[in-house]
Each structure stands twice: as structure tokens, then as C-alpha cells.
Coordinates of C-alpha atoms in Angstrom, one line a residue:
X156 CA 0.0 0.0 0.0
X157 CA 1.2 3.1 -1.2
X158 CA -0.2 6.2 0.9
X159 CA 0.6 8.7 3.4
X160 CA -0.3 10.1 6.9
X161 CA 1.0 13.5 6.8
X162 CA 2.5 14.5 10.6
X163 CA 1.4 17.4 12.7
X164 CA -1.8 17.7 10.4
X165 CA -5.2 16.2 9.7
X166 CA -4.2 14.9 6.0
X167 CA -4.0 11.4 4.8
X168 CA -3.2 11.1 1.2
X169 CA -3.9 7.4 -0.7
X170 CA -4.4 6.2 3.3
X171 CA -7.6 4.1 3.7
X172 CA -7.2 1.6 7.0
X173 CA -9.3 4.5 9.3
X174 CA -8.8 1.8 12.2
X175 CA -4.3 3.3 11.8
X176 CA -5.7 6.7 10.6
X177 CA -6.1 8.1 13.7
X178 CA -6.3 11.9 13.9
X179 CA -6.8 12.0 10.1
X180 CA -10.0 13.9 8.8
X181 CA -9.1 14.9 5.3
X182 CA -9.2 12.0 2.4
X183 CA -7.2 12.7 -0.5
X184 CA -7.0 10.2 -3.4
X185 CA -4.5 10.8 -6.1
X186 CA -5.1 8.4 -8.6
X187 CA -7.3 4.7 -9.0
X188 CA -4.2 2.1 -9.2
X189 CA -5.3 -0.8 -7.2
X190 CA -2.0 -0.3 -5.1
X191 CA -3.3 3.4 -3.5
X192 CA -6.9 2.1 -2.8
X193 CA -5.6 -0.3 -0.5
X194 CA -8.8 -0.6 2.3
X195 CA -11.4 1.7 -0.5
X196 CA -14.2 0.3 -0.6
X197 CA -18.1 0.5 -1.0
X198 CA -18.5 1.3 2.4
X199 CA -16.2 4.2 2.8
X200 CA -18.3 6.6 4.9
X201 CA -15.8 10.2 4.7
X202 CA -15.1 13.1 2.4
X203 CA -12.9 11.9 -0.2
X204 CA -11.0 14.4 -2.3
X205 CA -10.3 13.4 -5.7
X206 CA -9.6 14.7 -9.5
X207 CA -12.9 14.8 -11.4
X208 CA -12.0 11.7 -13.5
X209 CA -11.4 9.7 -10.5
X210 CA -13.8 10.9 -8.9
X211 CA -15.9 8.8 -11.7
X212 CA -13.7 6.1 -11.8
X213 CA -14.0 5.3 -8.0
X214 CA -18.0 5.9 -8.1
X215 CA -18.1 3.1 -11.0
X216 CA -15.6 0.5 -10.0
X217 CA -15.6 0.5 -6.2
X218 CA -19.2 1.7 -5.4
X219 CA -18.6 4.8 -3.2
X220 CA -21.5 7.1 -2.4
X221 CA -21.4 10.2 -4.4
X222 CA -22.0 11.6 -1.7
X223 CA -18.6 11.1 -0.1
X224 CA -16.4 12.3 -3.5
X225 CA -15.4 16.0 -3.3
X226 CA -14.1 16.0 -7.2
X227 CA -12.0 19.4 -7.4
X228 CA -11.0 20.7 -10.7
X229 CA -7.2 20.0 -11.6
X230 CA -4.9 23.0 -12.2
X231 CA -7.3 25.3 -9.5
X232 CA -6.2 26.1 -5.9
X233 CA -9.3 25.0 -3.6
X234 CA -9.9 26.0 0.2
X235 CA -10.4 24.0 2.6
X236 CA -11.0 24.0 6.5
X237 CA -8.8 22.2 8.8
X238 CA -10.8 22.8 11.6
X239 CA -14.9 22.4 12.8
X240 CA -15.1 26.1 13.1
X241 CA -13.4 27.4 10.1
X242 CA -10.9 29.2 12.0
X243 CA -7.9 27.2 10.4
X244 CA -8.1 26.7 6.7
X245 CA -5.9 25.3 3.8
X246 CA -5.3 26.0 0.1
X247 CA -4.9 22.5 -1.9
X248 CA -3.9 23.0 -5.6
X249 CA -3.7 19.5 -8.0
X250 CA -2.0 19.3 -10.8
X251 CA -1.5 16.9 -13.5
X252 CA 1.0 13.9 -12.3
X253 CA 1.3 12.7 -16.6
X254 CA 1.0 8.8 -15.0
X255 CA -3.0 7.7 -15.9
X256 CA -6.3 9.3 -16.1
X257 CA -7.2 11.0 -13.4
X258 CA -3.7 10.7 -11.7
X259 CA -2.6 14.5 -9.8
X260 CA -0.5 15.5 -7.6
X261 CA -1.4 17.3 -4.1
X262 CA 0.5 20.9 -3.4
X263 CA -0.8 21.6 0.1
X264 CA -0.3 24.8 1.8
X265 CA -1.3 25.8 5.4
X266 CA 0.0 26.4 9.2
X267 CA 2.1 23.5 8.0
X268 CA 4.1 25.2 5.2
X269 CA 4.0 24.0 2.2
X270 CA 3.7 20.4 1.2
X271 CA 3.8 18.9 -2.1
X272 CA 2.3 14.9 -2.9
X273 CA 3.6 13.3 -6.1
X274 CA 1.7 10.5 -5.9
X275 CA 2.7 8.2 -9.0
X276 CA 4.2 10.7 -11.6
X277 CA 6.2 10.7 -14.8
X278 CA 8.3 14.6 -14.8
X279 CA 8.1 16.4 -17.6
X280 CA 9.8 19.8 -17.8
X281 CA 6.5 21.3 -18.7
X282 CA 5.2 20.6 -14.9
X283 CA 7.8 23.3 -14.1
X284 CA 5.8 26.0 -15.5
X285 CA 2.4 25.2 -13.3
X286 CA 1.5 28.3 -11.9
X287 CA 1.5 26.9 -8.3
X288 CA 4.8 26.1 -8.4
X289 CA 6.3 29.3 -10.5
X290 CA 4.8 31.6 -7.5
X291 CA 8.5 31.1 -5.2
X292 CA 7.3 29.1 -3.1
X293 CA 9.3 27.1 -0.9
X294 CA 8.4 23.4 -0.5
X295 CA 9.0 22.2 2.6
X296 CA 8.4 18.6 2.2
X297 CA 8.6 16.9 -1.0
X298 CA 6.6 13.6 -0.8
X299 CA 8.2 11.8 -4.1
X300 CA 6.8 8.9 -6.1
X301 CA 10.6 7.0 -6.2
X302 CA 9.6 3.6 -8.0
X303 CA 11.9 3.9 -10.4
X304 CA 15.0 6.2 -8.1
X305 CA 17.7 3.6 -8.8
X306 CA 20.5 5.0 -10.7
X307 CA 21.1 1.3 -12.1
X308 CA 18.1 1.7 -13.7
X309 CA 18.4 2.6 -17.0
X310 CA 14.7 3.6 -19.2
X311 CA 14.1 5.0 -21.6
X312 CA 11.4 7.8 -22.2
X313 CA 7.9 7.4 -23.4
X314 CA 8.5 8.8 -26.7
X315 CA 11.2 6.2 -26.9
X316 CA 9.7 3.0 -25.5
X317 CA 6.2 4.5 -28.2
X318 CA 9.3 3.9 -31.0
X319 CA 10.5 0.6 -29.8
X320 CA 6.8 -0.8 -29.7
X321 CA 6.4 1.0 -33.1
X322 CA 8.8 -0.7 -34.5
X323 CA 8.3 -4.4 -33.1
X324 CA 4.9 -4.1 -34.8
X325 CA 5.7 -3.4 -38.0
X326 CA 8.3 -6.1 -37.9
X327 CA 5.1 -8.7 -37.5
X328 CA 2.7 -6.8 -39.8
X329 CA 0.3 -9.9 -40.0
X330 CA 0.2 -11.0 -36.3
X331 CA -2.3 -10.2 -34.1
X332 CA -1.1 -7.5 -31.2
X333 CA -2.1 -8.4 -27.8
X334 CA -0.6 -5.2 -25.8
X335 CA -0.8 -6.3 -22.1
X336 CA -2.1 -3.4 -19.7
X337 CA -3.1 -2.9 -15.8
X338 CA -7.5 -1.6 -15.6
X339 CA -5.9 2.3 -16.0
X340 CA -3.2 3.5 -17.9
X341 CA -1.2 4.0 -21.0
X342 CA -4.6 5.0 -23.3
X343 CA -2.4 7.5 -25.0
X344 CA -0.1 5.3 -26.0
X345 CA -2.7 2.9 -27.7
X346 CA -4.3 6.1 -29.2
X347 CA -0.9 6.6 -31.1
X348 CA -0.6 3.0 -32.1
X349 CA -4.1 3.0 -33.4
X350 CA -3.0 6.5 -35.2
X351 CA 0.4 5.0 -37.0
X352 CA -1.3 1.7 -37.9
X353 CA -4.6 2.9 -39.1
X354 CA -6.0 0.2 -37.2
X355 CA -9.1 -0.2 -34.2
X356 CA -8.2 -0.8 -31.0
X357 CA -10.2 -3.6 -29.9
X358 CA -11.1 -2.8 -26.0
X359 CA -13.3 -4.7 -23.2
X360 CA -16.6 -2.8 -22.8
X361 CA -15.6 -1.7 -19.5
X362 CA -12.3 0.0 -20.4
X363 CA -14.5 1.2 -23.6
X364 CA -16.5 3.3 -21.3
X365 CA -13.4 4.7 -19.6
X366 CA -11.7 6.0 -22.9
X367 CA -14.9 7.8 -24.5
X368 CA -14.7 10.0 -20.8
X369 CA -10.9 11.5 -21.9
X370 CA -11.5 13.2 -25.0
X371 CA -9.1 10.8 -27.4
X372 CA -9.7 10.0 -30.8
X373 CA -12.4 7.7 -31.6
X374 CA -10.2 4.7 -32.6
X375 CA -11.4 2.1 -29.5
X376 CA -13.8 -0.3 -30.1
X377 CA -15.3 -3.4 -28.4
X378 CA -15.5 -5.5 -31.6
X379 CA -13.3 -8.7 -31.3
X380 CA -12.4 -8.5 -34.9
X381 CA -12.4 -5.1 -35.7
X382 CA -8.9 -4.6 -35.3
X383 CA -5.6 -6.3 -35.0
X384 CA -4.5 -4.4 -32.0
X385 CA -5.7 -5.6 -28.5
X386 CA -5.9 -4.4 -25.7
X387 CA -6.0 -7.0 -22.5
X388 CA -5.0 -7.6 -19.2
X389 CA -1.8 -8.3 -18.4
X390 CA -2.2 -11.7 -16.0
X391 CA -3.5 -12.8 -19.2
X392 CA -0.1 -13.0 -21.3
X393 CA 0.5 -16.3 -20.4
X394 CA 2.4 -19.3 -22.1
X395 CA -1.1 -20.9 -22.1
X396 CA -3.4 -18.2 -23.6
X397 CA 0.1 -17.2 -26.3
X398 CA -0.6 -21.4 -27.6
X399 CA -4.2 -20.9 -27.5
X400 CA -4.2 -17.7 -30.1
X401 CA -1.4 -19.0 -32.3
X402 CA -3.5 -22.0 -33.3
X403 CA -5.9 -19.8 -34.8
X404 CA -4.2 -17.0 -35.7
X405 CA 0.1 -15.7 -35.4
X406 CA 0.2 -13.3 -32.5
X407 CA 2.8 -11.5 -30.7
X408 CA 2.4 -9.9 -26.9
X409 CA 4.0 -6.7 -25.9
X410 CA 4.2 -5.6 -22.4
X411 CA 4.7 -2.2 -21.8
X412 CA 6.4 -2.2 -18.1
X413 CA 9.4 -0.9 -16.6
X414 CA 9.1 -4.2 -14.1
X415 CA 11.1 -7.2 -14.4
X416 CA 9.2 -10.1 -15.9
X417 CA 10.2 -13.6 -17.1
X418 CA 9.1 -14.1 -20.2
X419 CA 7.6 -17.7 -20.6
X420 CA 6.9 -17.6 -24.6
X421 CA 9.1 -16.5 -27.4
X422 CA 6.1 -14.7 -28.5
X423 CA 6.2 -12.5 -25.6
X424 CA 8.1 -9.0 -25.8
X425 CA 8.8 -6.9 -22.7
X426 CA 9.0 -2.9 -23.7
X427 CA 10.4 -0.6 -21.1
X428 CA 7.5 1.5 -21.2
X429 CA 6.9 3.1 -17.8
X430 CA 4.8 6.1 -16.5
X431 CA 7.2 6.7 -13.6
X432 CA 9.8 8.9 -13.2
X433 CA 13.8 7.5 -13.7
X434 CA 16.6 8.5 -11.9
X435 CA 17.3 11.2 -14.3
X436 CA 14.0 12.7 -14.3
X437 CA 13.7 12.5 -10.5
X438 CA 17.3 14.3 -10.0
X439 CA 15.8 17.5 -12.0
X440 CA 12.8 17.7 -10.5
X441 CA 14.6 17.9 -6.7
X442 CA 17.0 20.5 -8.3
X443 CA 14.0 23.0 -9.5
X444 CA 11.9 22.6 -6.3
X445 CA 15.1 22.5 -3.8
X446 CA 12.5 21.0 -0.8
X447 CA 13.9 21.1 2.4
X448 CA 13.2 17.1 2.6
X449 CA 12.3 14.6 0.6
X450 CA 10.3 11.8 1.6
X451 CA 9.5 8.4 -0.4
X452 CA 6.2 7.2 -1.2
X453 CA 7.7 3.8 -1.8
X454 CA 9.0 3.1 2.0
X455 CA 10.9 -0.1 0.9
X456 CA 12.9 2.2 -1.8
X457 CA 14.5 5.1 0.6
X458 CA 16.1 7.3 -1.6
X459 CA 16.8 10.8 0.8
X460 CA 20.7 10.5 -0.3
X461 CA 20.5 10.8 -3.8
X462 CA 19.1 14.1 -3.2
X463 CA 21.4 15.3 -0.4
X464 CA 23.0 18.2 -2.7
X465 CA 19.8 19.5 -3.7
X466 CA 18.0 20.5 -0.7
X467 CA 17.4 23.6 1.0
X468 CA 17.4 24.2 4.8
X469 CA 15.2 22.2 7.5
X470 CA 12.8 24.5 9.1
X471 CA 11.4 24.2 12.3
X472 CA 8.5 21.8 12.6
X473 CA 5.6 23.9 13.0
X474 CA 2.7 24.0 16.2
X475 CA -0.4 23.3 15.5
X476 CA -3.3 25.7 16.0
X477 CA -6.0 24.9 18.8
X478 CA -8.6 24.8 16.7
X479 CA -6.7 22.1 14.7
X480 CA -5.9 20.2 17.6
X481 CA -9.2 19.7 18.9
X482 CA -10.6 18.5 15.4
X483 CA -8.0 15.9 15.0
X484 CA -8.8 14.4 18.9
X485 CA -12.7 14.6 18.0
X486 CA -14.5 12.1 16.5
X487 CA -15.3 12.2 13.1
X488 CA -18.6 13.9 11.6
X489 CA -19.6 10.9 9.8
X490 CA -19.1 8.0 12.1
X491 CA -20.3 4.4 11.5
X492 CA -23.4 2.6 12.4
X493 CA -21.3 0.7 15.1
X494 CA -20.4 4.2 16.8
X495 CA -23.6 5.8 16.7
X496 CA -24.9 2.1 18.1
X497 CA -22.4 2.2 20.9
X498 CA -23.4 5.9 21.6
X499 CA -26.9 4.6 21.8
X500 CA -26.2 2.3 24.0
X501 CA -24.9 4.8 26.3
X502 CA -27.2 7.2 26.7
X503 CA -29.5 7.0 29.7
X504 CA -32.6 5.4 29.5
X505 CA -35.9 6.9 31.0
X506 CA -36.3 5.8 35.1
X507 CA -37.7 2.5 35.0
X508 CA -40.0 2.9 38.1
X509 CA -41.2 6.0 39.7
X510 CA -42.6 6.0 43.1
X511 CA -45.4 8.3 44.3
X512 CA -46.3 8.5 47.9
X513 CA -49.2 6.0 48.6
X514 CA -52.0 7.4 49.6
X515 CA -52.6 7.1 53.6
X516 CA -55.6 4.3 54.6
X517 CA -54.2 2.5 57.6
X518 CA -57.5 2.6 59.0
X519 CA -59.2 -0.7 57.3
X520 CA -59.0 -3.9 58.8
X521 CA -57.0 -7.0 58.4
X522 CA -60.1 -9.5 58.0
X523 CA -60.7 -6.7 54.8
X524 CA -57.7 -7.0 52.9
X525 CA -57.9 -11.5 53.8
X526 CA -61.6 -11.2 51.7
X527 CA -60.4 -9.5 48.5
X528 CA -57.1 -11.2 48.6
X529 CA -59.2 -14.4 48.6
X530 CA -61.2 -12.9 45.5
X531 CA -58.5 -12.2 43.7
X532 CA -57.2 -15.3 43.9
X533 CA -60.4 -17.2 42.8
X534 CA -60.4 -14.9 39.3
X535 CA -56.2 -15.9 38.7
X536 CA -56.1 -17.9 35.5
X537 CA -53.3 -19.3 36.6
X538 CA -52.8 -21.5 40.2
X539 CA -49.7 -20.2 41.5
X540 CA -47.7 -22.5 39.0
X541 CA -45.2 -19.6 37.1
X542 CA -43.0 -22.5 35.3
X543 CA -45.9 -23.0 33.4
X544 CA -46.3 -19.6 32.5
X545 CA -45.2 -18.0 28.7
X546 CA -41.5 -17.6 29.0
X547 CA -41.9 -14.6 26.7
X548 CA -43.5 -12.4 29.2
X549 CA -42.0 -9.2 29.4
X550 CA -42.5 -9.5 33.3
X551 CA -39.7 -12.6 33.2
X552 CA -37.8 -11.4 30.6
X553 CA -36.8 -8.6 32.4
X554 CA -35.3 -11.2 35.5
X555 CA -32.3 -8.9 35.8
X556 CA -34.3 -6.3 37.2
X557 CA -36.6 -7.8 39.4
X558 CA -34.4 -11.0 40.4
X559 CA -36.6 -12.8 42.2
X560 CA -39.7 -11.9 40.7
X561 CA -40.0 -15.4 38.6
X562 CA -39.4 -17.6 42.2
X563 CA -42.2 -16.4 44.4
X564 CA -45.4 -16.2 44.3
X565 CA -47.5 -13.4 43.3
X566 CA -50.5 -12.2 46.8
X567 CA -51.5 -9.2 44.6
X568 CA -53.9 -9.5 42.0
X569 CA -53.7 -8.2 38.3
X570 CA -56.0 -7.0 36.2
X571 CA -57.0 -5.3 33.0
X572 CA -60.0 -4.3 30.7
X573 CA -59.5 -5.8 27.0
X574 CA -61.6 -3.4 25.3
X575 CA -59.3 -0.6 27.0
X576 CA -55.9 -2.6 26.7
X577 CA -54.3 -1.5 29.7
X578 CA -52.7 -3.1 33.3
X579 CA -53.1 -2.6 36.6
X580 CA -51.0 -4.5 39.0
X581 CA -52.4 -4.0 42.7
X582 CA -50.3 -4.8 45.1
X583 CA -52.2 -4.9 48.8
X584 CA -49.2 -4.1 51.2
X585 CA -48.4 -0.5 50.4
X586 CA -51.6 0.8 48.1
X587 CA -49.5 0.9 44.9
X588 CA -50.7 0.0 41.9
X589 CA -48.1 -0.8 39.0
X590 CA -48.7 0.2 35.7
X591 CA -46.7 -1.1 32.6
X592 CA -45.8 1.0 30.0
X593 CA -43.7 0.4 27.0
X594 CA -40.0 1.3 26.8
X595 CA -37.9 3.2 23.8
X596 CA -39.8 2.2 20.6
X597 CA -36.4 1.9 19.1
X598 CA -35.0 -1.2 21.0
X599 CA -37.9 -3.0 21.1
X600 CA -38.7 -6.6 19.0
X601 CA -41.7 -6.0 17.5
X602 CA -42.6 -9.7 17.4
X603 CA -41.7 -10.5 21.0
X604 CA -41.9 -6.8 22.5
X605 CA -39.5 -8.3 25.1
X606 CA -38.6 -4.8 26.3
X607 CA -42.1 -3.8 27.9
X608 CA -41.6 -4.3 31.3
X609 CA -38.6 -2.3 31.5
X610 CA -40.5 1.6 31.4
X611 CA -42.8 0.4 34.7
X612 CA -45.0 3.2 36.5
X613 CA -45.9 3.0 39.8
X614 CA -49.0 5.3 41.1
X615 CA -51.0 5.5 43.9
X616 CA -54.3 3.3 44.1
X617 CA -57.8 4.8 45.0
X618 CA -58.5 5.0 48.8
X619 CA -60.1 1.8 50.6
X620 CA -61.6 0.3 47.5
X621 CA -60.3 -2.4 45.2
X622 CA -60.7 -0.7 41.9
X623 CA -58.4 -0.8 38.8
X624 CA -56.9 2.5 38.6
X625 CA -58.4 4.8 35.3
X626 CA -58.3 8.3 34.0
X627 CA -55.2 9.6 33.5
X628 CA -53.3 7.0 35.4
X629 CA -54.3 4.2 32.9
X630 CA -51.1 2.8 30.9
X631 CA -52.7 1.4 27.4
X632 CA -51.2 -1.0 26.2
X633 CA -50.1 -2.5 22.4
X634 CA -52.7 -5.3 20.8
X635 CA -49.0 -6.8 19.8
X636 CA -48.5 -6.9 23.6
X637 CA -47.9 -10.5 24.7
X638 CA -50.2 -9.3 27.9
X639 CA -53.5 -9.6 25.1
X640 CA -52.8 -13.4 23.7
X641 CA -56.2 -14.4 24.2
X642 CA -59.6 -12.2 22.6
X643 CA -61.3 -12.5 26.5
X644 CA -60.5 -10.7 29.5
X645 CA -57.8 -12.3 31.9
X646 CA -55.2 -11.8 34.6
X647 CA -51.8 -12.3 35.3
X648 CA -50.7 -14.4 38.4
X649 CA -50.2 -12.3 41.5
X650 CA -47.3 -12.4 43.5
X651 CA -46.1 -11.0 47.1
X652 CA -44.3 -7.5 46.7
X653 CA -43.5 -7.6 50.1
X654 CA -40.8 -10.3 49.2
X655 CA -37.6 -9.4 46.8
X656 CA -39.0 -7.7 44.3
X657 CA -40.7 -5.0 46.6
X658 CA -37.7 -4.5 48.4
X659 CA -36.0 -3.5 45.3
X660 CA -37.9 -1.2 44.4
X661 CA -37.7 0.3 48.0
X662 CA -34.1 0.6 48.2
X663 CA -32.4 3.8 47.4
X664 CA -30.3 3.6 44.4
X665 CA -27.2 5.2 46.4
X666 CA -27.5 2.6 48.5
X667 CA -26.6 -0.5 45.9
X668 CA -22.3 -1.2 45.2
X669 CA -21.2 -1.8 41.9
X670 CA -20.9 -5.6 41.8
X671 CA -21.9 -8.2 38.8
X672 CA -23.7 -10.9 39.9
X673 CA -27.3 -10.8 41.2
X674 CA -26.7 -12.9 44.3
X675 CA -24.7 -9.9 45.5
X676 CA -27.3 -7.3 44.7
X677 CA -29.8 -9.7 47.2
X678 CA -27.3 -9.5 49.9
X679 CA -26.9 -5.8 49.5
X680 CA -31.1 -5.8 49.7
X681 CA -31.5 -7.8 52.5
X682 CA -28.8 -5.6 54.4
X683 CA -30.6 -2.4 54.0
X684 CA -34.3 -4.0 54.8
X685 CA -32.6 -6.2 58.3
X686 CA -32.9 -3.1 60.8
X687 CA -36.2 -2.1 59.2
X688 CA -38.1 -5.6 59.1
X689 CA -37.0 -5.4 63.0
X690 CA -38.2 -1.8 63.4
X691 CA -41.6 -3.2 62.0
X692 CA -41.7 -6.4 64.5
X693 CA -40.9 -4.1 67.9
X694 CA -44.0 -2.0 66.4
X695 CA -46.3 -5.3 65.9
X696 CA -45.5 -6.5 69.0
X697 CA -46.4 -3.2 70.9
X698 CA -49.4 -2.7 69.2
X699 CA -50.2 -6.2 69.9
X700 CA -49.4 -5.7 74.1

């Protein structure tokens, strides 16, 4: 992977792994070789800065939103903010890097000085003259495309490889010319072979598409027989596939690359052809900037000492703004569905149970409150069995918070009025009366509604009688709700809130200790109810004397 995260700034050039981007939050994209969109992919989710032709190349090949590509116009300066607030901004001027379609180079220039990004490039003296780079400016850091910085390496230029492959063609004038090429690059150069041999190019319809974009001379065509010059990929010059199109008709291969390849067929021709800079090239292009450092794109290639004698002072490194600062440590503004999940998670959910001071009757008898417990417990549907109960009840489901709800048995009553669809829980001990009400509509299954129980209301029952609570303290209740599974009017079982469950609803939040297993949370319970249950029995027995 060929790309950059530039230090002391926001900037990532040809840099895609966001999980090592860290404090990056400015994509920039310099050309679509498959070696600088390492980690690009449908899903990208961030601005992405980008020429306007790769800007449609990217859209079409890998899927990115449109919505994410920021296609700026090459040869214009653009502004841009480095900050939230727009305190700290940018210029960012691209200019043609002469490697592919689409392919620029990045001249950055900000608190940071003044930054220039090769990418891939081939120099030609004519890059010289770009008004960006005429202006005096001094480059401070010279990120250079060194793929071919080897002074060993001996190429040629393109006008001389386009002569050498000129020349090995009309040397075979009735073979069939396969010319083996990567998905972008060297178009030109089949435009000039289709121009010297009067001759179609025969293309794949998908590189056909990408041609008729760049303005060239209409000599492409998808036709397989159009033409004898081809145009296919390169893993398909093969011993294999040279056998296979000499039986039918005599072919030759050329491929244009400055890489070393060993050729497996006699058939098979490898041109020098390369749209990176050589040694030669590279050396003048250091000498007209004079950067104060140069930095390789290609980390396995370091090249910093060839240019040694044309450099121009180090500067200090520079600080970077607040404003900057603060951007780079925030998140980004377009975060993934697993953040914003994990921020939902977070947030605090609406107070499960809220208590209301009971209403004071202390005046009716126990003999009373045996009779209608006794009623109640005629009208149950179900005899005090719970493990027969639905296991999908949002009353069990919800175990965690009411641990010992499932394991007793229920001395209030419950009912509710189909027609109406709501639930009254009435629990005898303290006059409350428990309404359920549904919980965040966006966390909720809506086949098993399994998060029902969790939003419960506690309210104050009518004095003395034993009425289901109505008017405004009536909680209605889904028809989806697993409380209405049958089309007649029933009840749930009743249980005893003056056993576990009450008690934690009773017991001052502050009071509980961070601990992870609900045996712990009982013990903590019990502690805080011991001095009050014997509070309770001195006053029984005294009343009782």
C-alpha cells in the first residue's frame, strides 16, 4: 500500500485503514491504481478528495457514495478548513501527475508550510511552468513517487519506449497484437498506435467506457475482430493463452512495463514502457523545487541520499493551532453505524419505576384485605404455577431487574380491561398499583416486544376500595403486547411485593455497590431492609401488648 499520513496535520493522502488513521480527517485520493486504494471500498463513509475523473472512476468500479467524493477541478487552488469552526483553513492545488487518467499531484499549503504529494508521476519539464509552483514558493516537504529512483536503472522515455513498440509491430505486420495493460493507464499510447497503424483498438466494454470520458480519438472499439490491436490484461499474457491464439491465428504480446518479468513464450516482448519517473527525471525535478526534505512514497525504496546536494534548509516543525488540535482528537462527523450504536447504548434510558407517595388508609381492617385477597385469587387464570407460564412475558424477561420476581409467588392480583388494553398491577401491602408502560420504541422486538416491562409506573391506588386505577393513570397497552394473547379478559398471576422484588424497588439507588452478579445485589437488599423488618416487628408486637 502506497499512501501517506502526513505528521502534525489532519491529511491522509492514498491512506484508507481508518482503524491506523487516527487523527486523520481529510481524504485525499491521487489516482485509482489498485496499489493506492488499498482498504477503498463501498462502504467508505468520509469526504474523499479526488480529481474529477477519479472521482468517476472510483464511483463506477468500487461503489462509493457520491455523496462522499469532493471532485475538485485540476490546475485550481481549492480552500479548505482544517478545523470544525473554520478558523484554520488550507489551500490545496492539483496538478496533473502525466501517470494515468485522473492521476494528480497534491500541493498543500497551510500552518504547515507548504507540502507537495507526487503520488505516482512521470516529470516532464512542462510541470515546471504550473503556476503553483512558478509563485517562489518554498516546498517544505517533497513527498516523491521513487519507484523507479535507482541509478542502475536505466529507461528510456515514453517517446522512446512509443518507438521501440512502433517498431516491433511493423516487424510482425500480420500478427495479431495483444498489448498487455493494468485496468488504468497508457490510453495514450494505444491512441498513437491505433493513429500510426490505421488500425481499431479492440477494447473490453468496461475499459471502452473509460476512454470515451478523456476526449481521445475515436479509434477504441469493443468489436473482437475489428482490429488487430488488442488491448487485455496483463495476467492474461501467459504461455497458455500465447498457444491458444497461435492456433488460430500468429500473435505477438507486448508488455509495456518498466518491471522485471520472465518471459515464458518467445512470443512474448517486454518494452520498457513506464509512466514513472527515472533516476534522471527525479534528480531535476529535486533540483528546480530545492524541498527542504524529501520523503519516499515507496518506503521499501528510501532514496533521501541521492538528493542530499539538492535541498534547501530544514525548518522548524511547526505547532499546531488549537482549533486544529481539537478537530484531529474529535471524533469524526460521519461516524459508523457501530459508533452511533455504541453511543446509543450509552445514553440513559428513561427511570424504569417512579414511586409516588401512597395514599394514607391505615385505618381498614385485616379481615378486609384476607376477603379480597381471597377474591383475587379465585379470578387468577393461573394456580400459582409460574414455570408454566409464557416464557416470553416481558415481566420474566426482564429477570435482571426484578431478580426474584420469577421464584415467588405473586399475593396481589392483576388486572386489565381488554376493550381498553391496559394493566393494573395491585399490590395490597403499600396501596400501589403498577402500571406497565412500554419502553424506547427503538429497541424494542416488535414480534416479542420483550422490552415492555422495562419503562414500569408506579402510582398511587384509589383509597379503601379495590378498583383498577383509570383516567389519566391508565397505561394502554399495544394489541402486539404478549399481555392480550387471548380475545377474552384475563389476569396475570399475582405475586407477594413484600418479598424481593418490593424491596428493590424500596431501596435507594445510592445505597446499591457496583458488583456483577445478582446474588450480591440480594445480599446488599436484605442488608438495607434487616434493621427495618425489626423496626416493623418491635412496632407489631407493641401494638399487639
Amino acid at each position: 500500500m502506497n499512501g501517506v499520513l502526513i505528521p502534525q496535520t489532519p491529511i491522509a493522502v492514498d491512506f484508507w485503514s481508518l482503524r491506523r488513521a487516527g487523527t486523520a480527517r481529510l481524504f485525499f485520493l491521487t489516482h485509482m491504481h489498485s496499489d493506492h486504494t488499498v482498504g477503498l471500498s463501498s462502504t467508505w463513509a468520509r469526504p474523499l478528495y479526488c480529481s474529477p475523473i477519479t472521482a468517476h472512476i472510483l464511483h463506477r468500479r468500487l461503489q462509493v457514495s457520491k455523496q462522499w467524493i469532493r471532485a475538485l477541478e485540476v490546475g485550481e487552488s481549492h480552500v479548505l478548513p482544517l478545523d470544525e469552526i473554520g478558523r484554520e483553513t488550507m489551500t490545496v492545488t492539483l496538478i496533473d501527475a502525466n501517470h494515468c487518467p485522473g492521476s494528480v499531484m497534491f500541493l498543500f499549503e497551510g500552518y504547515f508550510g507548504t507540502i507537495l504529494y507526487t503520488g505516482d508521476f512521470r516529470f516532464t519539464p512542462s510541470m515546471l511552468k504550473e503556476p503553483a509552483l512558478t509563485l517562489g514558493k518554498q516546498i517544505h516537504t517533497l513527498y516523491l513517487d521513487n519507484t523507479n529512483c535507482n541509478p542502475a536503472l536505466d529507461l528510456p522515455s515514453r517517446q522512446e519506449a512509443a518507438h521501440e513498440i512502433v517498431q516491433l509491430i511493423r516487424k510482425h505486420p500480420q500478427h495479431i497484437i495483444k498489448i498487455g495493460l493494468y485496468s488504468l493507464g497508457k490510453e495514450s499510447l494505444l491512441e498513437q498506435l491505433a493513429l500510426e497503424f490505421r488500425t481499431w483498438v479492440v477494447l473490453s466494454p468496461r475499459r471502452l467506457e473509460l476512454v470515451q470520458l478523456l476526449g481521445l480519438a475515436d479509434v477504441f472499439t469493443a468489436e473482437e475482430k475489428a482490429g488487430r490491436i488488442h488491448a487485455v490484461d496483463h495476467m492474461e499474457i501467459c504461455h497458455s493463452r500465447m498457444v491458444h491464439w497461435n492456433r488460430t491465428h500468429p500473435t505477438i504480446a507486448i508488455l509495456p512495463t518498466s518491471r522485471k518479468i520472465h518471459i515464458s513464450h518467445p512470443g512474448v516482448h517486454v518494452i520498457p514502457y513506464s509512466d514513472h519517473s527515472t533516476y534522471s527525471e527525479l534528480r531535476a525535478f529535486v533540483a528546480a523545487l530545492r524541498p527542504c526534505q524529501v520523503v519516499p512514497i515507496v518506503s521499501r525504496q528510501p532514496c533521501a541520499d541521492y538528493f542530499q546536494d539538492s535541498l534547501s534548509p530544514r525548518l522548524s516543525v511547526p505547532l499546531i493551532p488549537d482549533s486544529v488540535r481539537q478537530y484531529m482528537s474529535s471524533s469524526s462527523k460521519n461516524p459508523s453505524f457501530f459508533w452511533l450504536l455504541k453511543r446509543r447504548l450509552k445514553r440513559p434510558r428513561t427511570q424504569g419505576v417512579v414511586f409516588e407517595s401512597p395514599e394514607e388508609n391505615t385505618n381498614q381492617s385485616q379481615a378486609d384485605r384476607d376477603s379480597k385477597k381471597a377474591k383475587k385469587e379465585n379470578i387468577s387464570p393461573w394456580p400459582g404455577d409460574h414455570e408454566k407460564q409464557p416464557s416470553h412475558h416481558p415481566l420474566w424477561n426482564k429477570k435482571q431487574l426484578f431478580p426474584d420476581l420469577c421464584s415467588k409467588e405473586w399475593d396481589g392480583a392483576v388486572s386489565f380491561s381488554e376493550s381498553q388494553k391496559e394493566v393494573t398491577i395491585l399490590t395490597d401491602p403499600l396501596r400501589f398499583s403498577v402500571h406497565l408502560r412500554p419502553t424506547d420504541e427503538g429497541f424494542l422486538s416488535p414480534e416479542t416486544r420483550e422490552e415492555i416491562a422495562l419503562n414500569s409506573c408506579v402510582v398511587p391506588r384509589g383509597a379503601g376500595d379495590g378498583s383498577v386505577v383509570t383516567g389519566s393513570q391508565h397505561a394502554y397497552m399495544g394489541h402486539s403486547s404478549p399481555l392480550f394473547q387471548s380475545s377474552r379478559a384475563s389476569s396475570l398471576p399475582a405475586t407477594a411485593f413484600r418479598g424481593l422484588a418490593l424491596k428493590y424497588l424500596l431501596t435507594p439507588v445510592n445505597f446499591f455497590q457496583a458488583r456483577f452478579s445478582s446474588r450480591s445485589f440480594d445480599q446488599q437488599v436484605e442488608k438495607y431492609h434487616m434493621p427495618l423488618l425489626s423496626t416493623d416487628k418491635r412496632i407489631q408486637n407493641s401494638n399487639v401488648v
